[in-house]
């Protein structure tokens, strides 16, 4: 995706939240203005593959991704980028180069929402956290080195005193009451599709997210965020 930078005008609201779901959260980082814009405040990412699909543990999704990568077109190109296979060297891939840009550090508050039940996006990728499979010695190859380098770059300036405040939210969805046996429901649970869709369709989750933003004053414009 070749995306141009977002241009903000003086009429932009003082608080400019960005709420992003799944893969849209990754290219949107490239849309963040450069240099830092004083009106950017809150960035909420819901199950966004910030570190791609590397080290996914979902065999069914991995097989589907491998197949769709060869379809071509925009979808195939996007999947190649998320798998860091769009260039011979990892450091030349789109996602790796995007991670080197300090776009997230231009916000004041970063909220990363993820779920272990979501089989479409690896938990460590959505949370921007370390992955055991990417650590030496097992992850000492080029892929592991690329993963650790991307993670280090993404977290630079986040979470420390006086820096951008970072909040990770892990969501556990309750099993729905379908009123009986459902083969489709079992399949959705097995491949992690149900939780992924619940991020968009669950009223309880939407209420929880809005409550969290309000309760912890994530849209507060004062200099200090008292709960962190």
Short mmCIF file of C-alpha atoms in Angstrom, two decimals:
data_model
loop_
_atom_site.label_atom_id
_atom_site.label_comp_id
_atom_site.label_asym_id
_atom_site.label_seq_id
_atom_site.Cartn_x
_atom_site.Cartn_y
_atom_site.Cartn_z
CA UNK A 1 0.00 0.00 0.00
CA UNK A 2 1.55 3.30 -1.07
CA UNK A 3 -0.20 5.74 1.23
CA UNK A 4 0.39 9.47 1.38
CA UNK A 5 0.56 11.30 4.68
CA UNK A 6 -2.64 12.62 6.19
CA UNK A 7 -2.84 16.41 6.10
CA UNK A 8 -4.50 18.07 9.08
CA UNK A 9 -5.75 21.64 8.96
CA UNK A 10 -6.04 24.17 11.81
CA UNK A 11 -9.74 23.31 12.03
CA UNK A 12 -8.95 19.76 13.18
CA UNK A 13 -10.42 19.07 16.67
CA UNK A 14 -8.03 19.42 19.58
CA UNK A 15 -8.41 15.71 20.30
CA UNK A 16 -7.94 13.52 17.22
CA UNK A 17 -8.61 9.89 18.16
CA UNK A 18 -7.97 7.09 15.66
CA UNK A 19 -9.83 3.81 16.16
CA UNK A 20 -8.53 1.04 13.92
CA UNK A 21 -9.39 -2.63 13.46
CA UNK A 22 -7.27 -5.49 12.16
CA UNK A 23 -4.94 -4.80 9.22
CA UNK A 24 -6.20 -1.23 8.73
CA UNK A 25 -4.34 -0.25 11.88
CA UNK A 26 -0.96 -1.00 10.35
CA UNK A 27 -0.96 1.14 7.18
CA UNK A 28 -2.73 3.92 9.09
CA UNK A 29 0.52 4.41 11.03
CA UNK A 30 1.98 5.65 7.74
CA UNK A 31 -0.85 8.18 7.49
CA UNK A 32 0.23 9.85 10.70
CA UNK A 33 1.51 13.39 9.99
CA UNK A 34 5.18 14.22 9.96
CA UNK A 35 6.53 16.14 11.80
CA UNK A 36 4.59 15.63 15.08
CA UNK A 37 1.19 17.26 15.13
CA UNK A 38 0.12 18.81 18.47
CA UNK A 39 -3.50 17.76 17.94
CA UNK A 40 -2.86 14.00 17.80
CA UNK A 41 -3.80 12.44 21.12
CA UNK A 42 -5.31 8.94 21.27
CA UNK A 43 -4.55 5.91 19.09
CA UNK A 44 -6.66 2.77 19.64
CA UNK A 45 -5.73 -0.38 17.74
CA UNK A 46 -8.12 -3.35 17.86
CA UNK A 47 -6.42 -6.61 16.95
CA UNK A 48 -4.00 -4.92 14.56
CA UNK A 49 -1.09 -7.04 13.18
CA UNK A 50 1.60 -4.46 13.93
CA UNK A 51 4.30 -7.11 13.68
CA UNK A 52 2.65 -8.98 10.84
CA UNK A 53 1.65 -12.63 10.78
CA UNK A 54 5.06 -13.89 11.83
CA UNK A 55 5.04 -16.80 14.30
CA UNK A 56 1.33 -17.44 13.97
CA UNK A 57 0.17 -20.61 15.74
CA UNK A 58 -3.02 -21.05 13.71
CA UNK A 59 -2.34 -23.72 11.09
CA UNK A 60 -5.67 -23.20 9.29
CA UNK A 61 -5.16 -19.45 8.90
CA UNK A 62 -1.52 -19.96 7.90
CA UNK A 63 -2.61 -22.32 5.12
CA UNK A 64 -5.23 -19.87 3.87
CA UNK A 65 -2.73 -16.98 3.93
CA UNK A 66 -0.15 -19.03 2.00
CA UNK A 67 -2.76 -19.80 -0.65
CA UNK A 68 -4.12 -16.26 -0.93
CA UNK A 69 -0.65 -14.74 -1.23
CA UNK A 70 -0.42 -16.26 -4.68
CA UNK A 71 -3.77 -14.88 -5.85
CA UNK A 72 -2.17 -11.57 -6.75
CA UNK A 73 -3.76 -8.17 -6.75
CA UNK A 74 -4.18 -5.95 -3.72
CA UNK A 75 -5.06 -8.74 -1.29
CA UNK A 76 -2.10 -10.88 -2.27
CA UNK A 77 0.25 -7.89 -2.03
CA UNK A 78 -1.11 -6.99 1.40
CA UNK A 79 -0.60 -10.55 2.70
CA UNK A 80 2.96 -10.62 1.37
CA UNK A 81 3.61 -7.42 3.29
CA UNK A 82 2.10 -8.81 6.50
CA UNK A 83 4.22 -11.96 6.15
CA UNK A 84 7.38 -9.93 5.43
CA UNK A 85 7.76 -11.78 2.14
CA UNK A 86 7.43 -8.77 -0.19
CA UNK A 87 11.22 -8.35 -0.48
CA UNK A 88 14.21 -10.75 -0.49
CA UNK A 89 15.57 -9.25 2.75
CA UNK A 90 13.41 -8.63 5.79
CA UNK A 91 14.91 -5.19 6.32
CA UNK A 92 13.63 -4.14 2.90
CA UNK A 93 10.03 -5.23 3.45
CA UNK A 94 7.21 -2.72 3.81
CA UNK A 95 6.33 -3.64 7.40
CA UNK A 96 9.94 -3.57 8.60
CA UNK A 97 10.55 -0.14 7.05
CA UNK A 98 7.26 1.15 8.48
CA UNK A 99 8.31 0.01 11.97
CA UNK A 100 11.40 2.21 11.74
CA UNK A 101 9.24 5.34 11.46
CA UNK A 102 8.38 6.88 14.86
CA UNK A 103 4.74 7.46 13.96
CA UNK A 104 3.21 6.04 17.17
CA UNK A 105 5.38 8.34 19.27
CA UNK A 106 3.43 11.28 17.82
CA UNK A 107 0.41 10.36 19.95
CA UNK A 108 0.07 10.91 23.69
CA UNK A 109 -1.82 7.71 24.51
CA UNK A 110 -1.60 4.33 22.73
CA UNK A 111 -4.19 1.61 23.44
CA UNK A 112 -3.60 -1.88 22.04
CA UNK A 113 -6.57 -4.26 22.23
CA UNK A 114 -6.01 -7.98 21.63
CA UNK A 115 -7.50 -11.38 22.41
CA UNK A 116 -5.88 -14.76 22.82
CA UNK A 117 -9.06 -16.23 21.31
CA UNK A 118 -8.55 -14.30 18.06
CA UNK A 119 -6.91 -16.76 15.70
CA UNK A 120 -6.63 -14.33 12.79
CA UNK A 121 -4.02 -12.03 14.33
CA UNK A 122 -1.19 -13.39 16.53
CA UNK A 123 -1.53 -12.14 20.10
CA UNK A 124 2.06 -10.89 20.28
CA UNK A 125 1.58 -8.93 17.06
CA UNK A 126 -1.59 -7.19 18.26
CA UNK A 127 -0.06 -6.43 21.69
CA UNK A 128 3.34 -5.40 20.33
CA UNK A 129 5.02 -7.77 22.75
CA UNK A 130 7.91 -10.23 22.76
CA UNK A 131 7.39 -13.64 21.17
CA UNK A 132 9.14 -16.70 22.55
CA UNK A 133 9.52 -18.22 19.08
CA UNK A 134 11.42 -15.12 17.94
CA UNK A 135 13.92 -15.26 20.81
CA UNK A 136 17.35 -16.90 20.51
CA UNK A 137 18.40 -19.58 20.07
CA UNK A 138 15.25 -20.89 18.34
CA UNK A 139 14.49 -17.49 16.82
CA UNK A 140 18.05 -16.50 16.13
CA UNK A 141 17.65 -16.50 12.33
CA UNK A 142 16.83 -13.58 10.02
CA UNK A 143 13.10 -13.75 10.81
CA UNK A 144 13.66 -13.61 14.55
CA UNK A 145 16.15 -10.79 14.18
CA UNK A 146 13.68 -8.84 12.03
CA UNK A 147 10.88 -9.39 14.56
CA UNK A 148 12.98 -8.21 17.50
CA UNK A 149 14.20 -5.21 15.53
CA UNK A 150 10.66 -4.19 14.57
CA UNK A 151 9.43 -4.59 18.13
CA UNK A 152 12.27 -2.50 19.52
CA UNK A 153 11.61 0.26 16.99
CA UNK A 154 7.85 0.30 17.60
CA UNK A 155 8.22 0.53 21.37
CA UNK A 156 10.88 3.23 21.31
CA UNK A 157 9.57 6.19 23.29
CA UNK A 158 6.46 4.33 24.48
CA UNK A 159 5.58 3.53 28.08
CA UNK A 160 8.47 5.27 29.82
CA UNK A 161 8.24 8.19 32.27
CA UNK A 162 7.42 11.36 30.37
CA UNK A 163 6.90 9.42 27.15
CA UNK A 164 3.86 8.17 25.29
CA UNK A 165 1.53 6.27 27.61
CA UNK A 166 0.95 2.66 26.51
CA UNK A 167 -2.06 0.59 27.62
CA UNK A 168 -2.56 -3.04 26.58
CA UNK A 169 -6.02 -4.56 26.94
CA UNK A 170 -6.47 -8.35 26.68
CA UNK A 171 -10.09 -9.33 25.97
CA UNK A 172 -11.65 -12.69 26.79
CA UNK A 173 -15.01 -13.19 25.07
CA UNK A 174 -17.64 -15.40 26.67
CA UNK A 175 -18.87 -18.39 24.70
CA UNK A 176 -22.21 -17.40 23.11
CA UNK A 177 -25.39 -19.28 23.89
CA UNK A 178 -26.33 -20.61 20.46
CA UNK A 179 -29.08 -22.78 21.84
CA UNK A 180 -27.56 -26.02 20.64
CA UNK A 181 -24.88 -27.72 18.59
CA UNK A 182 -23.57 -25.80 15.60
CA UNK A 183 -20.92 -27.13 13.25
CA UNK A 184 -20.28 -23.62 11.98
CA UNK A 185 -19.89 -22.34 15.53
CA UNK A 186 -17.38 -25.08 16.33
CA UNK A 187 -15.40 -24.23 13.20
CA UNK A 188 -15.42 -20.51 14.02
CA UNK A 189 -14.11 -21.25 17.50
CA UNK A 190 -11.47 -23.66 16.20
CA UNK A 191 -9.93 -21.17 13.77
CA UNK A 192 -10.42 -18.17 16.04
CA UNK A 193 -12.86 -16.39 13.73
CA UNK A 194 -15.60 -15.85 16.30
CA UNK A 195 -13.47 -13.69 18.60
CA UNK A 196 -12.13 -11.72 15.66
CA UNK A 197 -15.66 -10.86 14.53
CA UNK A 198 -16.77 -10.15 18.10
CA UNK A 199 -14.49 -7.12 18.17
CA UNK A 200 -16.86 -5.53 15.65
CA UNK A 201 -20.19 -7.07 16.58
CA UNK A 202 -20.18 -7.35 20.37
CA UNK A 203 -22.17 -4.60 22.06
CA UNK A 204 -20.60 -5.56 25.39
CA UNK A 205 -17.11 -5.02 24.03
CA UNK A 206 -18.08 -1.68 22.47
CA UNK A 207 -19.55 -0.56 25.80
CA UNK A 208 -16.43 -1.73 27.64
CA UNK A 209 -14.12 0.14 25.27
CA UNK A 210 -16.10 3.38 25.52
CA UNK A 211 -16.30 3.00 29.31
CA UNK A 212 -12.53 2.46 29.50
CA UNK A 213 -11.81 5.56 27.43
CA UNK A 214 -14.15 7.61 29.63
CA UNK A 215 -13.24 6.05 33.01
CA UNK A 216 -9.50 6.44 32.59
CA UNK A 217 -9.76 9.82 30.86
CA UNK A 218 -7.92 8.68 27.75
CA UNK A 219 -9.20 11.74 25.92
CA UNK A 220 -8.06 14.14 28.64
CA UNK A 221 -6.11 17.05 27.20
CA UNK A 222 -4.15 18.02 30.34
CA UNK A 223 -0.45 17.32 30.43
CA UNK A 224 -0.63 14.39 32.85
CA UNK A 225 -2.66 11.22 32.56
CA UNK A 226 -3.17 10.48 36.31
CA UNK A 227 -3.90 6.74 36.13
CA UNK A 228 -0.61 5.75 34.46
#
